CSV table of C-alpha atoms and ligand atoms in Angstrom, one decimal:
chain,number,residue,atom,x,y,z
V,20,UNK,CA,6.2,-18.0,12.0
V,21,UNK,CA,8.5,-15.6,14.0
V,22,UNK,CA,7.1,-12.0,14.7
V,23,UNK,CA,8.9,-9.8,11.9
V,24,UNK,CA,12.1,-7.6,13.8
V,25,UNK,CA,13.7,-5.1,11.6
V,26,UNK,CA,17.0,-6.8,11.5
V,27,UNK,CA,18.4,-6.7,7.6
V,28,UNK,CA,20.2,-9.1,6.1
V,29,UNK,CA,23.6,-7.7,6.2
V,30,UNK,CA,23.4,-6.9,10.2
V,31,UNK,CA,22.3,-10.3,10.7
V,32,UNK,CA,25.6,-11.8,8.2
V,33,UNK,CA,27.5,-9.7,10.4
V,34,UNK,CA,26.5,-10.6,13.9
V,35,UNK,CA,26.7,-14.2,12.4
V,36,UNK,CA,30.2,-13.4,11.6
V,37,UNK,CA,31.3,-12.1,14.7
V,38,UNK,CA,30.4,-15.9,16.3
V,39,UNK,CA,34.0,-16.9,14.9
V,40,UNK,CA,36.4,-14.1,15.9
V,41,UNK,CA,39.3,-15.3,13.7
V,42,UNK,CA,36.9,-14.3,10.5
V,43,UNK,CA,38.1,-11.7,8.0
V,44,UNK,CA,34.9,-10.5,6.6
V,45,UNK,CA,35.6,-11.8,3.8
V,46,UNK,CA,32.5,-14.2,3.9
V,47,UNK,CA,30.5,-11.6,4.8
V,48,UNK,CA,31.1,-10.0,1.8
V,49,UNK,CA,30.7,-12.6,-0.6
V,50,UNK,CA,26.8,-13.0,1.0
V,51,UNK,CA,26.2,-9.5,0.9
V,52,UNK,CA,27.5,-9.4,-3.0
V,53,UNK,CA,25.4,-12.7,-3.6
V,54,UNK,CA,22.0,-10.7,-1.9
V,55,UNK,CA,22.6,-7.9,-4.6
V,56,UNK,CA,22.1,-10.4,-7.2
V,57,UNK,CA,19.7,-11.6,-5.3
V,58,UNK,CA,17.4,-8.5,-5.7
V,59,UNK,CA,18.5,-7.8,-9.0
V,60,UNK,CA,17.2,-11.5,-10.1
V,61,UNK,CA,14.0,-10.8,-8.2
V,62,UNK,CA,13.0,-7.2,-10.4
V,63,UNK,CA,13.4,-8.9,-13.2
V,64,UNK,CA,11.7,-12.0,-12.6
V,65,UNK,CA,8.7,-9.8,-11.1
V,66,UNK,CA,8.6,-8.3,-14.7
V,67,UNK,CA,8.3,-11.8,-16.4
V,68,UNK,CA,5.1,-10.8,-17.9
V,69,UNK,CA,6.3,-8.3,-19.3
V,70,UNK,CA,6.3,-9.5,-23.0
V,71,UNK,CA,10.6,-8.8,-24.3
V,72,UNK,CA,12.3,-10.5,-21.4
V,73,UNK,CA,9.9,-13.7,-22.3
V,74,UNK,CA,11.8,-13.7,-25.6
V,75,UNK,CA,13.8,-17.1,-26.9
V,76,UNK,CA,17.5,-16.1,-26.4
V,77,UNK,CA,19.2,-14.4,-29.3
V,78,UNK,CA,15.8,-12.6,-29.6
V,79,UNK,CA,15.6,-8.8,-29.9
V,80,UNK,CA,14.3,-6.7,-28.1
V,81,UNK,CA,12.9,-3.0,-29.3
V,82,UNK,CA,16.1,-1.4,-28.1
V,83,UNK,CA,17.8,-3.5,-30.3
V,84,UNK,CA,19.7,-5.7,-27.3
V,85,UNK,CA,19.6,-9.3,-27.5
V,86,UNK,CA,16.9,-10.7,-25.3
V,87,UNK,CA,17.8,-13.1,-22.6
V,88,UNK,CA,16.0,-15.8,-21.0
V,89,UNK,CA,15.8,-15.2,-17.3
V,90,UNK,CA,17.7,-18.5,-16.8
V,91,UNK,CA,20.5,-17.0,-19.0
V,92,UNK,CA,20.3,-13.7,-17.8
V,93,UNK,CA,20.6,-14.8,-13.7
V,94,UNK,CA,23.2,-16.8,-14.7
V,95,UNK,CA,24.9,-13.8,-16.3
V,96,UNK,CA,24.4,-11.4,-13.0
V,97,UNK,CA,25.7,-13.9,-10.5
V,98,UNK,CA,28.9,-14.0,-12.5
V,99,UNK,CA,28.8,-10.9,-12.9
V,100,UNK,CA,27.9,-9.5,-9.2
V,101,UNK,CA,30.4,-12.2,-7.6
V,102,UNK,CA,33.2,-12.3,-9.7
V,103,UNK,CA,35.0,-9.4,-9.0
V,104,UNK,CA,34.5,-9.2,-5.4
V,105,UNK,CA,37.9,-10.4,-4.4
V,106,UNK,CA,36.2,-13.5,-1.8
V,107,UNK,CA,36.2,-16.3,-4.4
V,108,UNK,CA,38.7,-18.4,-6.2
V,109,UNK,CA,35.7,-20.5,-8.4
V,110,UNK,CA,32.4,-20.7,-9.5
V,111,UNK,CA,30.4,-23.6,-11.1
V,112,UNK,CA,26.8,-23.2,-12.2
V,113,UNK,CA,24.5,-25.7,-13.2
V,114,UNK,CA,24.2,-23.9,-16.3
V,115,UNK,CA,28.2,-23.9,-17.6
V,116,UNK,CA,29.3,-27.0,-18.5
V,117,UNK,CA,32.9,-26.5,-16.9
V,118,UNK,CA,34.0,-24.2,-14.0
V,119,UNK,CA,33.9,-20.8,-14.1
V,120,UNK,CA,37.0,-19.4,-13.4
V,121,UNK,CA,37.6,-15.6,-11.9
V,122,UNK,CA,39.0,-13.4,-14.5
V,123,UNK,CA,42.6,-12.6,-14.1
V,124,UNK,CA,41.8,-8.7,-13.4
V,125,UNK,CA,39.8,-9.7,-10.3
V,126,UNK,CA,41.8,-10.6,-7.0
V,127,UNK,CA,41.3,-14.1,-5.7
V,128,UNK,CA,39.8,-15.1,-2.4
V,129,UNK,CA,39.2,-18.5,-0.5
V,130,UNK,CA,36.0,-19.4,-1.5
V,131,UNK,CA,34.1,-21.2,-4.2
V,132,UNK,CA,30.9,-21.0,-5.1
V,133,UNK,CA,28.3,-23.2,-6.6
V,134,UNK,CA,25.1,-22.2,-7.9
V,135,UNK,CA,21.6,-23.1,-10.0
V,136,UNK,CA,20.7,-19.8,-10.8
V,137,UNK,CA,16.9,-20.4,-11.9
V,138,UNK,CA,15.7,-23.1,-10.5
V,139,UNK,CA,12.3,-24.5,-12.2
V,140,UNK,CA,12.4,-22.0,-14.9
V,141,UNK,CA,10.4,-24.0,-17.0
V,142,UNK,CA,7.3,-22.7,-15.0
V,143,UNK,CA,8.3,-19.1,-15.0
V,144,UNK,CA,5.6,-18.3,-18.4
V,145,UNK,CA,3.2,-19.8,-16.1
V,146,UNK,CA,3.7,-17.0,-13.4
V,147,UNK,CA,4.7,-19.9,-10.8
V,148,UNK,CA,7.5,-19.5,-8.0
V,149,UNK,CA,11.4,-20.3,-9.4
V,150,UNK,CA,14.7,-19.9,-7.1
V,151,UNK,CA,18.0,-20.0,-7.0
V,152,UNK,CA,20.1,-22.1,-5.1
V,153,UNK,CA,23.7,-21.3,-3.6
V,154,UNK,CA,26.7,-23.2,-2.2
V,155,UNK,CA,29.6,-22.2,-0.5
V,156,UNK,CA,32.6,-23.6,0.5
V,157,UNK,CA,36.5,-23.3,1.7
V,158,UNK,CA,39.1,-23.9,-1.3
V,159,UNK,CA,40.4,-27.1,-0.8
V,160,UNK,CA,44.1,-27.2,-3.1
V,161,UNK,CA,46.8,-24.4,-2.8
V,162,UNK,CA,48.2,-24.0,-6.6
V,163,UNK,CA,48.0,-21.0,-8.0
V,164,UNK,CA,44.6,-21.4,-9.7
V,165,UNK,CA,41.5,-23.1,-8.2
V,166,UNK,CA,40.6,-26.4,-10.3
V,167,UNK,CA,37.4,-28.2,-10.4
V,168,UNK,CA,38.7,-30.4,-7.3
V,169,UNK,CA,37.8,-27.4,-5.3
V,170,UNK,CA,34.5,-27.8,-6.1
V,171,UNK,CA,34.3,-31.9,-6.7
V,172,UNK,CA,33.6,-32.1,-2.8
V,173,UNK,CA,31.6,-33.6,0.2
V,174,UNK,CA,28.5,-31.7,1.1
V,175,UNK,CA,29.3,-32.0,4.4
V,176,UNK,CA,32.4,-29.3,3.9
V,177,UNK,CA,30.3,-26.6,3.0
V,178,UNK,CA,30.9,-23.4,4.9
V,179,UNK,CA,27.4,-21.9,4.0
V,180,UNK,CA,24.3,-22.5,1.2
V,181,UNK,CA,21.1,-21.0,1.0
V,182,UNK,CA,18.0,-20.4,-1.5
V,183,UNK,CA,16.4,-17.4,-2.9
V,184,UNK,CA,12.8,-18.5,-3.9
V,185,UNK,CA,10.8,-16.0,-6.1
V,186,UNK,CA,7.2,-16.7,-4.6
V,187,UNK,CA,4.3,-14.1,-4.0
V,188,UNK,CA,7.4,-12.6,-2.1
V,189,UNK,CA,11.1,-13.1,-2.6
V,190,UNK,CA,12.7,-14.8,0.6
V,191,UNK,CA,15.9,-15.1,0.9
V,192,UNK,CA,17.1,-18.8,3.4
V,193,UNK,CA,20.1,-19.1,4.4
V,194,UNK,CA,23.0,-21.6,6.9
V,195,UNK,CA,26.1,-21.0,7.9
V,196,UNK,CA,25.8,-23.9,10.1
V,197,UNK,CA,24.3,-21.9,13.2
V,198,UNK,CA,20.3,-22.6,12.2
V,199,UNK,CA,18.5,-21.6,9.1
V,200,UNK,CA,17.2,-18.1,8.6
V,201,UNK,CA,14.8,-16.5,6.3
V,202,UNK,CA,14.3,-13.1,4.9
V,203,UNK,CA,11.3,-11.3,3.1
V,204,UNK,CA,12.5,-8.7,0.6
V,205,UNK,CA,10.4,-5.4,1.2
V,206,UNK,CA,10.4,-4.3,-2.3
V,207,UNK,CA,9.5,-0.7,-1.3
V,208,UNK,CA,13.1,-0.5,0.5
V,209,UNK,CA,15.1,-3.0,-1.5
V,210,UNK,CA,15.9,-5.0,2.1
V,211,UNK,CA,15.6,-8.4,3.1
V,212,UNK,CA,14.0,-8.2,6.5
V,213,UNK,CA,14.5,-11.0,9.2
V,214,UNK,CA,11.0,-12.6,8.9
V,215,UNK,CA,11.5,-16.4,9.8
V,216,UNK,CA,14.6,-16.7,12.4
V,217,UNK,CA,15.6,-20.4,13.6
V,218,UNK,CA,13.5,-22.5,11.6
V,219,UNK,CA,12.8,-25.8,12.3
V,220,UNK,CA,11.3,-28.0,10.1
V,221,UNK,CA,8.4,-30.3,12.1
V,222,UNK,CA,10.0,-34.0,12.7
V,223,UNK,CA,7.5,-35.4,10.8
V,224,UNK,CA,4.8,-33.6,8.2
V,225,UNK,CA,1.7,-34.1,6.5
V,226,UNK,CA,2.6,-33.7,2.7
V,227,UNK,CA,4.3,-35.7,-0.2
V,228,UNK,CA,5.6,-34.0,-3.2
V,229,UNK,CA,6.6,-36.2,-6.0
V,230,UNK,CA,5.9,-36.4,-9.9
V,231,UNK,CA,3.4,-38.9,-9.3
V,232,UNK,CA,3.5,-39.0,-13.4
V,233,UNK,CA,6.7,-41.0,-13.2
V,234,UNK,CA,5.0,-43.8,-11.2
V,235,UNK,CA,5.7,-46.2,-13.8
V,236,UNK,CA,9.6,-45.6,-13.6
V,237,UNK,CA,9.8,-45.9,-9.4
V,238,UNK,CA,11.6,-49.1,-7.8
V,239,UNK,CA,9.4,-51.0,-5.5
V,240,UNK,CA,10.5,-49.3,-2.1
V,241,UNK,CA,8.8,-45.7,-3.9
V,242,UNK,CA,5.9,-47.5,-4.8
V,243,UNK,CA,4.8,-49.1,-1.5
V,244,UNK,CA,6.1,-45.9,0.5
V,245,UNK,CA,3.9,-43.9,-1.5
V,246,UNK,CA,1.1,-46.0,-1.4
V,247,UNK,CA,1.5,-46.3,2.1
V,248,UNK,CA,1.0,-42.6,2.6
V,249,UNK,CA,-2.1,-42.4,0.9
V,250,UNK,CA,-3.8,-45.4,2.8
V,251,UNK,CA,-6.1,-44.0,5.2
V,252,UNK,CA,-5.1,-44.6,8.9
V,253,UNK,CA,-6.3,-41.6,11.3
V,254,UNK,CA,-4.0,-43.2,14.1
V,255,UNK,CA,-1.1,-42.6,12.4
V,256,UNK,CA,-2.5,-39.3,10.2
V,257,UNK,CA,-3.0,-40.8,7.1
V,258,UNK,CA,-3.2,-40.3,4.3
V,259,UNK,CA,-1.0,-37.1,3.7
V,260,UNK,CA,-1.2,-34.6,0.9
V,261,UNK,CA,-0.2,-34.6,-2.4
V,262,UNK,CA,1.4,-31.3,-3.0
V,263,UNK,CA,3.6,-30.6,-5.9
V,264,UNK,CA,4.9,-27.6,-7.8
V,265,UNK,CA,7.5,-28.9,-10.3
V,266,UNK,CA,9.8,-26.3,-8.8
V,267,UNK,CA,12.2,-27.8,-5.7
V,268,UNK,CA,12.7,-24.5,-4.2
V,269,UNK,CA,9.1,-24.0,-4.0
V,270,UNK,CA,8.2,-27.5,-2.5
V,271,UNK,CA,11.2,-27.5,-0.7
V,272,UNK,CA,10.2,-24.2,1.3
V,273,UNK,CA,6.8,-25.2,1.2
V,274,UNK,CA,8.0,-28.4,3.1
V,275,UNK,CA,10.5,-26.7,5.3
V,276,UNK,CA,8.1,-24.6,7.1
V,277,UNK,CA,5.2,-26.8,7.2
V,278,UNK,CA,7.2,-30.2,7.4
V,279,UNK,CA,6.8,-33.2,5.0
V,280,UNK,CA,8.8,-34.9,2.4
V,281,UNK,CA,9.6,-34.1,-1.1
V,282,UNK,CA,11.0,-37.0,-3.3
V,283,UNK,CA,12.6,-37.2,-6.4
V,284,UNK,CA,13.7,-40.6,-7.1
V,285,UNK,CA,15.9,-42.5,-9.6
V,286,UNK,CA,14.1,-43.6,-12.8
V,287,UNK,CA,14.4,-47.2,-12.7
V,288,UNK,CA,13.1,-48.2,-16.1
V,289,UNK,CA,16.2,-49.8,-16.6
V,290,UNK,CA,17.0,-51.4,-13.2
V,291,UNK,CA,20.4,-51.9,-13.9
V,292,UNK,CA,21.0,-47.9,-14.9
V,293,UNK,CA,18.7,-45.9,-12.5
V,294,UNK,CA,18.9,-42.4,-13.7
V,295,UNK,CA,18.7,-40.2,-11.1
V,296,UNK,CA,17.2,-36.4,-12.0
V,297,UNK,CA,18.5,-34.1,-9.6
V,298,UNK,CA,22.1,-32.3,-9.3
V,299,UNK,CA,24.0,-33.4,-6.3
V,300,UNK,CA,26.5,-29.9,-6.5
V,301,UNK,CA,23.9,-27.4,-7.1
V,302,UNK,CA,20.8,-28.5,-5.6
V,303,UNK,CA,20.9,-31.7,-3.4
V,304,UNK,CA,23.9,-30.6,-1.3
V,305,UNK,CA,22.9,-27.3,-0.4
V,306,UNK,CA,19.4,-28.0,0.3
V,307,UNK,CA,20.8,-30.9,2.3
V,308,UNK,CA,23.0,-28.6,4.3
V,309,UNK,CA,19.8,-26.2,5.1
V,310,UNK,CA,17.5,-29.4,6.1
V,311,UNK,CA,20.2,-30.3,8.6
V,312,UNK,CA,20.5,-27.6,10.2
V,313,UNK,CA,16.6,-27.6,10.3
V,314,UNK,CA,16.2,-30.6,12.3
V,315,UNK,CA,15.5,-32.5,8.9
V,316,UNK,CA,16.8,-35.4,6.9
V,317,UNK,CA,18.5,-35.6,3.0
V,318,UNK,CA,19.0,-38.6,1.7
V,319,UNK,CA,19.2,-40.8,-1.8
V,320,UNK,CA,17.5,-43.4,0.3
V,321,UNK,CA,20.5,-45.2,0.5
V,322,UNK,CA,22.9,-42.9,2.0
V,323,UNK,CA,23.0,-39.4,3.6
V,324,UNK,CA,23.3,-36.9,0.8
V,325,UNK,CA,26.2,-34.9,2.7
V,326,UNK,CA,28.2,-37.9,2.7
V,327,UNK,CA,28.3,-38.2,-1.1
V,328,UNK,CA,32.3,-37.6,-2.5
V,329,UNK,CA,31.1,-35.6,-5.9
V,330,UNK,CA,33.5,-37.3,-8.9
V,331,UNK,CA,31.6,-35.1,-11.7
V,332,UNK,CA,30.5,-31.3,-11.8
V,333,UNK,CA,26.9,-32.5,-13.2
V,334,UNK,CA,26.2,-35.1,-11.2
V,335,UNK,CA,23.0,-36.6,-10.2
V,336,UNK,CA,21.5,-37.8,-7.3
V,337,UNK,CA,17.8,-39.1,-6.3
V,338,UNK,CA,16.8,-37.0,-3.6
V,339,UNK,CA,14.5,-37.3,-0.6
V,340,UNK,CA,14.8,-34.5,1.6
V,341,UNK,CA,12.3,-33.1,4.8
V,342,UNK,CA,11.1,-34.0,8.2
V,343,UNK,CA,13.3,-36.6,10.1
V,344,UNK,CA,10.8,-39.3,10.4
V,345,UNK,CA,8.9,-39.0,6.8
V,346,UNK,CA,12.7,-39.7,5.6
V,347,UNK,CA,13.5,-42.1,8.3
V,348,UNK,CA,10.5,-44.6,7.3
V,349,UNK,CA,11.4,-44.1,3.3
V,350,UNK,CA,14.8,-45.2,3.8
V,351,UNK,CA,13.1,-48.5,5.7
V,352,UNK,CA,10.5,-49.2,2.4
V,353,UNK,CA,13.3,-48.0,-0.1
V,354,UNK,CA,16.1,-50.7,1.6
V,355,UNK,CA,13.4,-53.6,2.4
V,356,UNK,CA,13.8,-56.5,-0.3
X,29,AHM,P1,15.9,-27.5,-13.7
X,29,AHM,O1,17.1,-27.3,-12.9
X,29,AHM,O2,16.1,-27.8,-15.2
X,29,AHM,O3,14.9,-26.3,-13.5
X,29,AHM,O4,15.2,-28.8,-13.2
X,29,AHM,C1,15.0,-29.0,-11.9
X,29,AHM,C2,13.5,-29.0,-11.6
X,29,AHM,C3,13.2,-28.8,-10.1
X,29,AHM,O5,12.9,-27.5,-9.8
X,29,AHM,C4,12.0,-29.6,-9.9
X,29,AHM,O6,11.9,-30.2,-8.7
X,29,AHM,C5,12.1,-30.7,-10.9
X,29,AHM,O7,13.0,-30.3,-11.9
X,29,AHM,C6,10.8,-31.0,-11.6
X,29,AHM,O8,10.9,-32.1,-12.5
X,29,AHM,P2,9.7,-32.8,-13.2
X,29,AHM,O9,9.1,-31.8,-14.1
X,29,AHM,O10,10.3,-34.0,-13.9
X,29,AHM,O11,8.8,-33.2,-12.1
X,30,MG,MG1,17.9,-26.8,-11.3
């Protein structure tokens, strides 16, 4: 880990921005409006044990509001926070069905934005870490309203993405192509501080993350890659570790820092349907984009992840995503008949 400098979040979007002298600062605000929702999110999942916000939705609460699930209620702030900004022309969260589109009041800008606002929230009674995942890119078509093809797009275009995971501190990760940097929210000042500049994920790691419970659904290649990681071969640093939190930001960060491979793939019961779990707008592609820029690998074990043409909003994807090598040798047991 980097030696903590004092460098906030917005100086460091800035002095990112002024790497492309033709920029607006536009983009610069859209992250900053995105790293208020960011902290907003964070209070409020920090008060998850505090009984009314745990609430079904529709519940309410002893002020007489309805209560809100935290998914529903980040969902709710990032519309709210970004939408009025002026920077973007679209929004599509994993939790709409169909694009959002920027009220007509609001002024539009050239960028859309894709998000999963609480990632893993089915852990969040169980006090574990949740996140939210982001995705920017350039619009694409010039009518006078943005469509869904401005978000139906390579991951390979995308301008920036980043994560927000909601751990035993709330760091903020983010690309904008020139490396992959992380900031720890001091609570005490409301700031994300520059705490992990430049990260680079090790070329090849130690750990595994999977839902080993789904062994009976993996295609072959899984099987005898996973197996392969647990026989014991000290000349090659076998086996590696089992380490899985049911939450991808989590693992992903955990993985990202440490280096290893997290895999979620297809469910092959049916061999001629595999039904992939993962969503290739909201969380494959912009994790993709971060592990990139990381030194690391995304892939569906087939193909690079960033090179997948999106044809549906919800789409899904298997995902295998960390250090360069783990992936590397997947791919080999995954495409070996
Ligand atoms: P969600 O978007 O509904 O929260 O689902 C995604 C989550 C990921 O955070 C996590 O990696 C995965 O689902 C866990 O799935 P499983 O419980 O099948 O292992
Ligand atoms: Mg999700």
């Amino acid at each position: 880990m980097q030696k903590s400098k004092a460098v906030t979040i917005q100086r460091h979007i800035v002095e990112q921005e002024r790497l492309f002298p033709k920029a607006t600062g536009d983009f610069t605000g859209l992250l900053w409006d995105l790293t208020l929702a960011a902290k907003t999110i964070s209070r409020e999942v920090n008060k998850a044990g505090l009984a009314e916000i745990l609430g079904l939705t529709g519940e309410v609460n002893i002020h007489g509001d309805a209560v809100k699930k935290l998914d529903v209620y980040a969902n709710e702030r990032i519309c709210k926070s970004m939408e009025h900004g002026g920077h973007l022309c679209v929004m599509a969260s994993e939790e709409n069905e169909d694009v959002i589109p920027i009220p007509d009041e609001f002024p539009k800008g050239k960028y859309v934005l894709m998000f999963d606002p609480l990632d893993g929230s089915s852990n969040i009674d169980a006090n574990v870490s949740v996140g939210t995942i982001f995705s920017i890119y350039r619009r694409k078509t010039t009518g006078r309203d943005a469509t869904i093809e401005d978000c139906l797009r390579k991951g390979m275009e995308q301008v920036a993405a980043g994560y927000i995971v909601y751990g035993s501190s709330t760091m903020m990760v983010y690309t904008t192509g020139q490396g992959v940097h992380g900031f720890t929210l001091d609570p005490s000042v409301g700031e994300f501080l520059l705490s992990h500049e430049n990260i680079e994920i090790p070329s090849k790691g130690k750990i595994y993350s999977i839902n080993e419970g789904n062994a009976h659904t993996w295609d072959e290649g899984t099987r005898r890659y996973i197996a392969y990681l647990k026989e014991n071969d000290p000349s090659t640093s076998r086996p590696y570790s089992l380490r899985y939190i049911g939450s991808l930001v989590a693992d992903f960060h955990r993985n990202l820092l440490y280096g290893g491979i997290f895999l979620y793939p297809a469910d092959y019961k049916d061999p001629k349907k595999p039904k992939p779990k993962l969503r290739l707008l909201y969380e494959a592609n912009p994790l993709a984009f971060i592990v990139e820029q990381a030194g690391g690998m995304a892939s569906t074990g087939k193909e690079r992840i960033l090179d997948i043409q999106a044809t549906e909003l919800h789409q899904k994807v298997p995902l295998i995503i960390g250090s360069k090598e783990d992936v590397l040798l997947y791919e080999k047991f995954f495409n070996q008949k």
